[in-house]
Amino acid sequence: MNSVPGHIAPSLLWDGGTYEEQASELVGSVHGDGWGDVHPSVYETAQVTSWAPWLEGHGRRLAWLLKQQSSAGSWGEGPMPYRLLPTLSTVEALLSTLRNDTAADVSRERVAAAVADGLAALRDLSAVGGWPDTAAIEILVPELAVRIDEHLDQPEIAALPRLGPWNRGQRLFLPHGFQVALPERMAERCRAAGGVPPKLHHTFEGVARRLPQMAPALPGGLLGSSPAATAAWLATEAHVDRGKARTALAAVAQHYDGLFPEAAPICVFERLWVAAALARPGLPASCQSTVREWAGEIYNPDGVSGAPGLLPDTDDTAMAVLVSALTGSPRSPAPLSAFEADDHYDCYIGEDTGSSTANAHALQALTAWLNHRPTPGAALQSRMDLTRDWLLSQQQHDGAWQDKWHASPYYATERCVTALRPHIRPATRDAIRLAVDWVLSTQRDDGSWGVWGGTAEETAYAVNILVASTYDSSGPDTTQALKRAGHFLRDAVRSSGRHPALWHDKTLYAPQAMVRAEVFAALQLLQAHQP
């Protein structure tokens, strides 16, 4: 991360206060929160509703799900391709509710009407295409489609007149690009291996009913940090102690008023990203001891996991190394070696597709660590060179980068530009210039940036790119773009609204504290950049 040279006057960022005041308040809020600031997930809540109707709050979940249905019959956030999985999940959960007569105080007619509209929406969604690279979508979509068809075959469902043609043999059409046999093939691999690999724990609900006697070990808490996976685990027939899982699931429900996010808690992930963002313009003195404490607690010589029950990964491990270095307590990047591939880092062991942002964070971490250990050695320098060149090879022709952990290219591009900037060579300069040109050419009329519409989060990333790109950060085009961005960001902060979901898990989600940190830091960078 970059520190802007020179003194930054402690003037107001906006009506709310100075950067130090806002950063200190945010760090204090994050430090006191044992869960992380993320909203409930339609997908996850629906799957818990389906797998665990016995769990307290079932009626609350049903009522909430029904209220989340759009006028078009679908569920979820973002463009149509992102609505496929949450709509499948909710339709399946509502059919399961009708089939098992667990509608509580909600009328069966109301539930059946929502199912009928959801099925019609799925018929339209199946022709959309362009499916996002969200977690295990290739397994979850066909598994849910099969479960929905099985529900529709049952006499108690066929007898409901509101479902119309669906009780006369009509079935879902599996969207193009998905394989109906894939969940069973994954289950066969698990049976052959004698267990469920850790990388499937977070999405265990996609294979759970195919492996009734093969529930993975659960030492405590949620399976793979996922409420849905844990509820599915509790529904298996394996002889396991269910008490800890029930307690963990009930605790999440209590915190979220009966609803569920896709991962809980997210404190590790949240704290690292908040700290790194706030350190970009310079971490305020009032935040340093707390952030240093975070880094010391999170760093693990065996690798860092983003949440309990998840595999250690490059992203979180690199960010722990980075934040440690930024707070003046450097810790060895040696744990990253476990994720080394031929010319880049795998995000986790067994990964199928590489992550540009995870590799950008790894390069940033190594660079920051070397600021305290200035002799890299041949092996480390070679690894940095390979990672740099791999990142350069991932840049698109228009100058942007994409990534599987985020829907917006502004996030991936900002991460890659920030990581590459200290590594001066002609190819790096050219790549950053191209990224800057792309950012300048895609600013919206209101001063914002965004892949689907202008957002404060994506505008903050664009500001970071322009300010950090010292090759051309003072030209008239850049100056005007930053001025317009400042107006947009200040207005967005004053509105105090919820930031939209742009991050990828099983569906879209929005880590609110992390986004606020990015926006606060961008406003401070803008203030420092003013002539």
Coordinates of C-alpha atoms in Angstrom, one line a residue:
M1 CA 0.0 0.0 0.0
N2 CA 1.1 3.5 -0.7
S3 CA 1.7 6.4 1.7
V4 CA 1.3 9.8 0.3
P5 CA 4.4 11.8 1.1
G6 CA 4.2 15.1 3.0
H7 CA 1.9 16.4 5.7
I8 CA -1.8 15.9 5.4
A9 CA -3.8 18.6 7.1
P10 CA -6.4 17.3 9.5
S11 CA -9.2 19.1 7.8
L12 CA -12.7 17.7 7.4
L13 CA -13.1 15.0 4.8
W14 CA -16.8 15.8 4.8
D15 CA -19.4 17.0 7.4
G16 CA -18.7 13.9 9.5
G17 CA -15.2 14.7 10.7
T18 CA -11.5 14.2 10.0
Y19 CA -9.9 11.1 8.6
E20 CA -8.4 10.2 11.9
E21 CA -11.8 10.5 13.7
Q22 CA -13.6 8.4 11.1
A23 CA -10.8 5.8 10.9
S24 CA -10.7 5.5 14.7
E25 CA -14.4 5.1 14.9
L26 CA -14.4 2.4 12.2
V27 CA -11.5 0.5 13.8
G28 CA -13.2 0.6 17.2
S29 CA -16.4 -0.7 15.7
V30 CA -14.7 -3.5 13.9
H31 CA -12.6 -4.4 17.0
G32 CA -15.8 -4.7 19.1
D33 CA -17.7 -6.8 16.6
G34 CA -17.1 -10.6 16.8
W35 CA -19.0 -11.3 13.6
G36 CA -18.2 -8.8 10.9
D37 CA -20.4 -6.3 9.1
V38 CA -22.2 -8.2 6.4
H39 CA -25.9 -8.6 5.6
P40 CA -27.9 -11.8 5.5
S41 CA -27.9 -13.9 2.3
V42 CA -31.0 -15.0 0.5
Y43 CA -29.3 -18.1 -0.8
E44 CA -27.9 -19.2 2.6
T45 CA -31.1 -18.3 4.5
A46 CA -33.2 -20.3 2.1
Q47 CA -30.9 -23.4 2.3
V48 CA -31.0 -23.3 6.1
T49 CA -34.8 -23.1 5.8
S50 CA -34.9 -26.1 3.6
W51 CA -32.4 -28.3 5.5
A52 CA -33.2 -27.3 9.1
P53 CA -36.9 -26.4 9.5
W54 CA -36.7 -27.4 13.1
L55 CA -34.3 -24.5 13.9
E56 CA -35.9 -21.7 15.9
G57 CA -36.9 -18.8 13.7
H58 CA -38.2 -20.8 10.8
G59 CA -41.3 -18.7 10.4
R60 CA -39.2 -15.5 10.5
R61 CA -37.1 -16.9 7.7
L62 CA -40.0 -17.9 5.5
A63 CA -41.6 -14.4 5.9
W64 CA -38.3 -12.7 5.1
L65 CA -37.7 -14.8 2.0
L66 CA -41.2 -14.1 0.7
K67 CA -40.6 -10.3 1.1
Q68 CA -37.3 -10.5 -0.8
Q69 CA -38.9 -11.8 -4.0
S70 CA -38.8 -9.2 -6.8
S71 CA -41.7 -8.2 -8.9
A72 CA -40.3 -10.4 -11.7
G73 CA -40.4 -13.4 -9.5
S74 CA -36.7 -13.8 -8.9
W75 CA -34.5 -13.4 -5.8
G76 CA -31.1 -12.0 -5.3
E77 CA -29.0 -8.9 -6.1
G78 CA -27.2 -7.7 -9.2
P79 CA -27.8 -8.5 -12.9
M80 CA -29.9 -11.4 -14.0
P81 CA -27.1 -14.1 -14.1
Y82 CA -26.4 -13.5 -10.4
R83 CA -30.1 -14.2 -9.6
L84 CA -30.1 -17.8 -10.8
L85 CA -28.6 -19.4 -7.7
P86 CA -30.6 -17.5 -5.0
T87 CA -33.8 -18.0 -7.0
L88 CA -33.2 -21.7 -7.3
S89 CA -32.3 -21.9 -3.6
T90 CA -35.5 -20.1 -2.5
V91 CA -37.8 -22.0 -4.8
E92 CA -36.4 -25.2 -3.5
A93 CA -36.7 -24.1 0.1
L94 CA -40.4 -23.1 -0.4
L95 CA -41.2 -26.3 -2.2
S96 CA -39.6 -28.2 0.7
T97 CA -41.7 -26.2 3.1
L98 CA -44.9 -27.1 1.2
R99 CA -43.9 -30.7 0.9
N100 CA -43.1 -31.1 4.6
D101 CA -45.9 -28.9 5.7
T102 CA -43.6 -26.6 7.7
A103 CA -45.1 -23.3 6.6
A104 CA -45.7 -22.2 10.2
D105 CA -47.9 -19.1 10.3
V106 CA -47.5 -18.4 6.5
S107 CA -50.4 -19.6 4.3
R108 CA -49.7 -22.4 1.9
E109 CA -51.4 -20.4 -0.8
R110 CA -49.0 -17.5 -0.3
V111 CA -46.0 -19.9 -0.5
A112 CA -47.4 -21.7 -3.6
A113 CA -47.9 -18.3 -5.3
A114 CA -44.3 -17.4 -4.7
V115 CA -43.1 -20.7 -6.0
A116 CA -45.1 -20.4 -9.2
D117 CA -43.7 -16.9 -9.8
G118 CA -40.2 -18.2 -9.0
L119 CA -40.5 -21.1 -11.4
A120 CA -41.6 -18.7 -14.2
A121 CA -38.6 -16.5 -13.4
L122 CA -36.3 -19.5 -13.6
R123 CA -37.6 -20.4 -17.0
D124 CA -36.6 -16.9 -18.2
L125 CA -33.3 -17.0 -16.3
S126 CA -32.3 -20.3 -17.9
A127 CA -31.8 -18.5 -21.2
V128 CA -29.7 -15.6 -19.8
G129 CA -26.2 -17.1 -19.8
G130 CA -23.0 -15.4 -18.8
W131 CA -23.0 -17.1 -15.4
P132 CA -20.6 -15.6 -12.7
D133 CA -17.7 -17.5 -11.4
T134 CA -19.1 -17.8 -7.8
A135 CA -18.2 -20.5 -5.3
A136 CA -19.2 -24.0 -6.6
I137 CA -21.9 -22.6 -8.9
E138 CA -21.3 -25.5 -11.2
I139 CA -22.3 -28.0 -8.4
L140 CA -25.0 -26.0 -6.6
V141 CA -27.1 -25.0 -9.7
P142 CA -27.7 -28.6 -11.0
E143 CA -28.2 -30.0 -7.5
L144 CA -30.9 -27.5 -6.8
A145 CA -32.5 -28.0 -10.1
V146 CA -32.7 -31.7 -9.5
R147 CA -34.1 -31.2 -6.0
I148 CA -36.8 -28.8 -7.4
D149 CA -37.9 -31.4 -10.0
E150 CA -38.1 -34.1 -7.3
H151 CA -40.3 -31.8 -5.2
L152 CA -42.6 -31.1 -8.2
D153 CA -43.1 -34.9 -8.7
Q154 CA -44.6 -35.4 -5.2
P155 CA -48.4 -35.7 -5.0
E156 CA -48.8 -33.1 -2.3
I157 CA -47.1 -30.5 -4.6
A158 CA -48.9 -31.6 -7.7
A159 CA -52.2 -31.1 -5.9
L160 CA -51.6 -27.4 -5.5
P161 CA -53.7 -25.6 -8.2
R162 CA -51.6 -22.4 -8.0
L163 CA -48.6 -24.1 -9.6
G164 CA -50.5 -24.4 -12.8
P165 CA -48.6 -26.2 -15.6
W166 CA -45.9 -27.3 -13.2
N167 CA -48.2 -30.0 -11.8
R168 CA -48.8 -31.4 -15.3
G169 CA -45.3 -32.7 -15.8
Q170 CA -43.4 -29.5 -16.8
R171 CA -39.9 -29.4 -15.4
L172 CA -37.0 -27.0 -15.1
F173 CA -34.7 -26.6 -18.0
L174 CA -31.1 -26.8 -16.7
P175 CA -29.4 -23.6 -17.9
H176 CA -26.8 -23.9 -20.6
G177 CA -23.3 -24.6 -19.3
F178 CA -24.3 -26.7 -16.3
Q179 CA -24.1 -30.5 -16.1
V180 CA -26.8 -32.4 -14.3
A181 CA -24.4 -35.2 -13.5
L182 CA -21.7 -33.1 -11.9
P183 CA -22.9 -33.3 -8.2
E184 CA -23.0 -37.1 -8.4
R185 CA -19.5 -37.1 -10.0
M186 CA -18.2 -35.0 -7.2
A187 CA -19.8 -37.3 -4.7
E188 CA -18.2 -40.3 -6.4
R189 CA -14.8 -38.7 -6.0
C190 CA -15.4 -38.2 -2.3
R191 CA -16.4 -41.8 -1.9
A192 CA -13.3 -42.9 -3.8
A193 CA -11.1 -40.7 -1.6
G194 CA -12.8 -41.9 1.5
G195 CA -13.9 -38.4 2.6
V196 CA -15.0 -35.0 1.7
P197 CA -12.0 -32.7 0.9
P198 CA -11.8 -29.5 2.9
K199 CA -12.3 -27.3 -0.2
L200 CA -15.9 -28.7 -0.5
H201 CA -16.8 -28.0 3.1
H202 CA -18.0 -24.5 2.5
T203 CA -20.5 -25.8 -0.2
F204 CA -21.2 -29.2 1.3
E205 CA -24.9 -28.7 0.8
G206 CA -24.2 -29.4 -2.9
V207 CA -23.3 -33.0 -2.3
A208 CA -24.7 -33.7 1.2
R209 CA -27.7 -35.9 0.3
R210 CA -25.4 -38.0 -2.0
L211 CA -23.1 -38.7 0.9
P212 CA -25.4 -39.6 3.8
Q213 CA -22.8 -41.6 5.7
M214 CA -19.8 -39.5 4.9
A215 CA -20.2 -36.2 6.8
P216 CA -16.8 -34.6 7.3
A217 CA -15.4 -34.2 10.8
L218 CA -16.6 -31.1 12.6
P219 CA -14.4 -30.2 15.5
G220 CA -16.6 -27.2 16.4
G221 CA -18.4 -24.3 14.9
L222 CA -19.8 -24.1 11.4
L223 CA -18.8 -26.5 8.7
G224 CA -16.6 -24.5 6.3
S225 CA -17.9 -21.3 8.0
S226 CA -21.2 -21.8 6.1
P227 CA -24.7 -22.0 7.8
A228 CA -26.1 -23.8 4.7
A229 CA -23.3 -26.4 4.7
T230 CA -23.8 -26.9 8.5
A231 CA -27.5 -27.4 8.2
A232 CA -27.0 -29.9 5.4
W233 CA -24.3 -31.6 7.6
L234 CA -26.9 -31.9 10.4
A235 CA -29.3 -33.6 8.0
T236 CA -26.9 -36.4 7.1
E237 CA -27.2 -39.9 8.6
A238 CA -23.6 -40.2 9.8
H239 CA -23.1 -40.9 13.5
V240 CA -21.8 -37.6 14.6
D241 CA -22.1 -35.4 17.7
R242 CA -24.5 -32.7 16.5
G243 CA -24.6 -30.6 19.6
K244 CA -21.8 -28.2 18.7
A245 CA -23.1 -27.6 15.2
R246 CA -26.6 -26.9 16.5
T247 CA -25.2 -24.4 19.0
A248 CA -23.1 -22.7 16.3
L249 CA -26.0 -22.5 13.9
A250 CA -28.3 -21.1 16.6
A251 CA -25.7 -18.5 17.6
V252 CA -25.6 -17.2 14.0
A253 CA -29.3 -17.1 13.8
Q254 CA -29.6 -15.2 17.1
H255 CA -27.1 -12.6 15.9
Y256 CA -28.8 -12.1 12.5
D257 CA -32.4 -12.1 13.8
G258 CA -33.1 -15.6 12.5
L259 CA -31.3 -15.1 9.1
F260 CA -27.9 -16.2 7.8
P261 CA -24.9 -14.7 5.9
E262 CA -22.8 -16.9 3.6
A263 CA -19.9 -17.1 6.0
A264 CA -19.7 -16.4 9.8
P265 CA -17.8 -14.9 11.3
I266 CA -15.7 -12.9 8.8
C267 CA -13.5 -11.0 11.4
V268 CA -10.2 -12.1 10.0
F269 CA -11.0 -11.1 6.4
E270 CA -12.7 -7.9 7.5
R271 CA -9.9 -6.8 9.8
L272 CA -7.1 -7.4 7.3
W273 CA -8.8 -5.6 4.5
V274 CA -9.9 -2.7 6.7
A275 CA -6.4 -2.2 8.1
A276 CA -4.8 -2.3 4.6
A277 CA -7.2 0.2 3.2
L278 CA -6.8 2.7 6.1
A279 CA -3.0 2.4 5.8
R280 CA -3.0 3.5 2.2
P281 CA -3.0 7.2 3.0
G282 CA -1.2 6.6 6.3
L283 CA -2.7 4.7 9.3
P284 CA -3.7 7.2 12.0
A285 CA -1.8 7.0 15.2
S286 CA -4.9 6.3 17.2
C287 CA -5.5 3.1 15.2
Q288 CA -2.0 1.7 15.2
S289 CA -2.0 -0.3 18.4
T290 CA -5.3 -2.0 17.6
V291 CA -4.3 -2.9 14.1
R292 CA -0.9 -4.2 15.3
E293 CA -2.9 -6.4 17.8
W294 CA -5.0 -7.7 14.9
A295 CA -2.0 -8.6 12.8
G296 CA -0.3 -10.4 15.7
E297 CA -3.4 -12.4 16.5
I298 CA -4.2 -13.3 12.8
Y299 CA -0.8 -14.2 11.5
N300 CA -0.1 -17.9 11.4
P301 CA 3.1 -19.6 10.2
D302 CA 1.0 -22.4 8.8
G303 CA -1.1 -20.0 6.7
V304 CA -4.1 -17.8 7.4
S305 CA -7.8 -18.7 6.8
G306 CA -10.4 -16.1 6.1
A307 CA -12.9 -17.6 8.5
P308 CA -13.0 -20.6 10.9
G309 CA -13.4 -23.9 9.0
L310 CA -12.0 -22.6 5.7
L311 CA -8.7 -23.7 4.2
P312 CA -5.7 -21.4 4.6
D313 CA -5.3 -19.3 1.5
T314 CA -2.9 -17.0 -0.3
D315 CA -5.2 -14.0 0.0
D316 CA -5.5 -13.9 3.8
T317 CA -2.0 -15.1 4.4
A318 CA -0.6 -12.3 2.2
M319 CA -2.7 -9.7 3.8
A320 CA -1.6 -10.8 7.2
V321 CA 2.0 -10.4 6.1
L322 CA 1.2 -7.1 4.5
V323 CA -0.6 -5.6 7.5
S324 CA 2.1 -6.8 9.8
A325 CA 4.7 -4.9 7.7
L326 CA 2.6 -1.8 7.5
T327 CA 2.3 -1.6 11.3
G328 CA 6.0 -2.0 11.8
S329 CA 5.9 -5.6 13.0
P330 CA 7.1 -7.5 10.0
R331 CA 6.4 -11.2 9.9
S332 CA 7.9 -13.8 7.6
P333 CA 6.2 -14.4 4.2
A334 CA 7.3 -18.0 4.4
P335 CA 3.8 -19.4 4.7
L336 CA 3.1 -18.2 1.2
S337 CA 5.5 -20.8 -0.2
A338 CA 2.8 -23.5 0.4
F339 CA 0.7 -21.9 -2.4
E340 CA 3.4 -21.5 -5.0
A341 CA 2.4 -22.7 -8.5
D342 CA 4.6 -22.7 -11.6
D343 CA 4.5 -18.9 -12.3
H344 CA 2.0 -17.6 -9.7
Y345 CA 0.3 -18.4 -6.4
D346 CA -2.7 -20.7 -6.1
C347 CA -5.3 -19.0 -3.8
Y348 CA -5.7 -22.3 -1.9
I349 CA -4.6 -25.9 -2.4
G350 CA -6.7 -27.6 -5.0
E351 CA -7.8 -24.3 -6.7
D352 CA -9.3 -24.6 -10.2
T353 CA -9.0 -21.0 -11.4
G354 CA -6.3 -18.4 -10.5
S355 CA -7.0 -15.1 -8.7
S356 CA -5.4 -11.9 -9.9
T357 CA -6.1 -10.1 -6.6
A358 CA -4.7 -12.9 -4.4
N359 CA -1.5 -12.7 -6.5
A360 CA -1.5 -9.0 -6.3
H361 CA -1.7 -9.2 -2.5
A362 CA 1.1 -11.7 -2.4
L363 CA 3.3 -9.4 -4.4
Q364 CA 2.4 -6.4 -2.2
A365 CA 3.2 -8.5 0.9
L366 CA 6.6 -9.5 -0.3
T367 CA 7.4 -5.9 -1.4
A368 CA 6.3 -4.5 2.0
W369 CA 8.2 -7.2 3.9
L370 CA 11.4 -6.3 1.9
N371 CA 11.0 -2.7 3.1
H372 CA 12.1 -4.1 6.4
R373 CA 14.4 -6.9 5.0
P374 CA 16.0 -5.2 2.0
T375 CA 18.0 -8.3 0.8
P376 CA 15.5 -10.5 -1.0
G377 CA 17.7 -13.4 -2.0
A378 CA 17.6 -15.1 -5.4
A379 CA 14.7 -17.4 -4.7
L380 CA 12.4 -14.6 -3.3
Q381 CA 13.4 -12.2 -6.1
S382 CA 12.6 -14.9 -8.7
R383 CA 9.2 -15.6 -7.1
M384 CA 8.4 -11.8 -7.1
D385 CA 9.4 -11.6 -10.8
L386 CA 7.3 -14.5 -11.7
T387 CA 4.3 -13.1 -9.9
R388 CA 4.8 -9.7 -11.4
D389 CA 5.0 -11.2 -14.9
W390 CA 1.9 -13.4 -14.3
L391 CA -0.1 -10.3 -13.2
L392 CA 1.0 -8.5 -16.3
S393 CA -0.1 -11.4 -18.4
Q394 CA -3.6 -11.3 -16.9
Q395 CA -4.3 -7.7 -18.0
Q396 CA -7.0 -7.3 -20.6
H397 CA -6.6 -5.4 -23.8
D398 CA -8.6 -2.5 -22.5
G399 CA -6.3 -2.1 -19.5
A400 CA -8.5 -3.6 -16.8
W401 CA -8.1 -6.8 -14.7
Q402 CA -10.8 -9.2 -13.7
D403 CA -11.0 -11.5 -10.7
K404 CA -13.2 -14.3 -9.4
W405 CA -13.6 -12.8 -5.9
H406 CA -15.2 -9.6 -7.0
A407 CA -17.7 -8.6 -9.7
S408 CA -16.1 -5.3 -10.5
P409 CA -12.9 -4.9 -12.6
Y410 CA -12.2 -1.7 -10.6
Y411 CA -11.3 -3.8 -7.5
A412 CA -9.0 -6.2 -9.4
T413 CA -7.4 -3.4 -11.4
E414 CA -6.7 -1.3 -8.3
R415 CA -5.1 -4.3 -6.6
C416 CA -2.9 -5.1 -9.5
V417 CA -1.8 -1.5 -10.2
T418 CA -1.0 -1.0 -6.5
A419 CA 1.1 -4.3 -6.5
L420 CA 2.9 -3.5 -9.7
R421 CA 3.7 0.2 -9.1
P422 CA 6.9 -0.3 -7.1
H423 CA 8.3 -2.7 -9.7
I424 CA 9.6 -0.2 -12.3
R425 CA 10.2 -1.6 -15.8
P426 CA 8.9 -0.6 -19.2
A427 CA 6.2 -3.4 -19.3
T428 CA 5.0 -2.3 -15.8
R429 CA 4.8 1.4 -16.8
D430 CA 2.9 0.5 -20.0
A431 CA 0.4 -1.7 -18.1
I432 CA -0.3 1.1 -15.5
R433 CA -0.6 3.7 -18.2
L434 CA -3.1 1.5 -20.0
A435 CA -5.1 1.0 -16.7
V436 CA -5.1 4.7 -16.1
D437 CA -6.4 5.4 -19.6
W438 CA -9.2 2.8 -19.0
V439 CA -10.2 4.4 -15.7
L440 CA -10.3 7.9 -17.2
S441 CA -12.4 6.7 -20.2
T442 CA -15.0 4.9 -18.1
Q443 CA -15.9 7.6 -15.5
R444 CA -19.6 8.3 -15.4
D445 CA -21.2 11.7 -15.8
D446 CA -21.8 12.1 -12.1
G447 CA -18.1 11.5 -11.3
S448 CA -18.5 7.9 -10.2
W449 CA -17.2 4.6 -11.6
G450 CA -19.0 1.2 -11.6
V451 CA -19.5 -1.9 -13.6
W452 CA -23.3 -1.8 -13.3
G453 CA -23.8 1.7 -12.0
G454 CA -21.8 4.2 -10.1
T455 CA -20.9 3.1 -6.6
A456 CA -18.8 4.7 -3.8
E457 CA -16.8 1.5 -3.5
E458 CA -15.7 1.3 -7.1
T459 CA -15.2 5.1 -7.3
A460 CA -12.7 4.7 -4.3
Y461 CA -10.8 2.0 -6.3
A462 CA -10.6 4.3 -9.3
V463 CA -9.4 7.1 -7.2
N464 CA -6.6 4.9 -5.8
I465 CA -5.5 4.0 -9.3
L466 CA -5.3 7.6 -10.5
V467 CA -3.6 8.9 -7.4
A468 CA -1.1 6.0 -7.1
S469 CA -0.1 6.2 -10.8
T470 CA 2.7 8.6 -10.4
Y471 CA 3.6 8.3 -14.1
D472 CA 0.6 10.6 -15.0
S473 CA -1.3 11.7 -11.9
S474 CA -1.2 15.5 -12.4
G475 CA -2.5 16.0 -15.9
P476 CA -5.6 18.0 -16.5
D477 CA -7.7 15.0 -17.3
T478 CA -6.7 13.2 -14.1
T479 CA -7.1 16.4 -12.0
Q480 CA -10.6 17.0 -13.3
A481 CA -11.6 13.3 -12.9
L482 CA -10.4 13.3 -9.3
K483 CA -12.3 16.5 -8.5
R484 CA -15.6 15.1 -9.8
A485 CA -14.9 11.8 -8.0
G486 CA -14.5 13.8 -4.7
H487 CA -17.9 15.4 -5.1
F488 CA -19.5 12.0 -5.7
L489 CA -17.8 10.3 -2.7
R490 CA -18.6 13.1 -0.3
D491 CA -22.3 13.0 -1.3
A492 CA -22.3 9.2 -1.0
V493 CA -20.8 9.3 2.5
R494 CA -23.4 11.9 3.6
S495 CA -26.2 9.7 2.5
S496 CA -25.0 6.9 4.8
G497 CA -26.7 4.2 2.7
R498 CA -25.9 0.5 2.4
H499 CA -23.2 -0.3 -0.1
P500 CA -24.4 -2.6 -2.8
A501 CA -23.2 -6.2 -3.1
L502 CA -20.3 -6.7 -5.5
W503 CA -18.2 -9.4 -3.8
H504 CA -18.3 -13.1 -4.8
D505 CA -19.0 -16.0 -2.4
K506 CA -21.8 -18.4 -3.4
T507 CA -23.7 -15.3 -4.4
L508 CA -23.1 -11.5 -4.2
Y509 CA -22.4 -9.9 -0.8
A510 CA -21.2 -6.6 0.6
P511 CA -18.7 -6.4 3.5
Q512 CA -19.8 -3.0 4.7
A513 CA -16.9 -2.1 7.0
M514 CA -14.3 -2.9 4.4
V515 CA -16.1 -0.7 1.8
R516 CA -16.3 2.2 4.3
A517 CA -12.6 1.9 4.9
E518 CA -11.9 2.1 1.2
V519 CA -14.1 5.2 0.8
F520 CA -12.6 7.0 3.8
A521 CA -9.0 6.3 2.6
A522 CA -9.9 7.5 -1.0
L523 CA -11.3 10.7 0.4
Q524 CA -8.1 11.3 2.4
L525 CA -6.0 10.6 -0.7
L526 CA -8.0 13.1 -2.7
Q527 CA -7.5 15.7 0.0
A528 CA -3.7 15.1 0.0
H529 CA -3.6 15.2 -3.8
Q530 CA -5.3 18.6 -4.1
P531 CA -2.8 21.2 -5.5

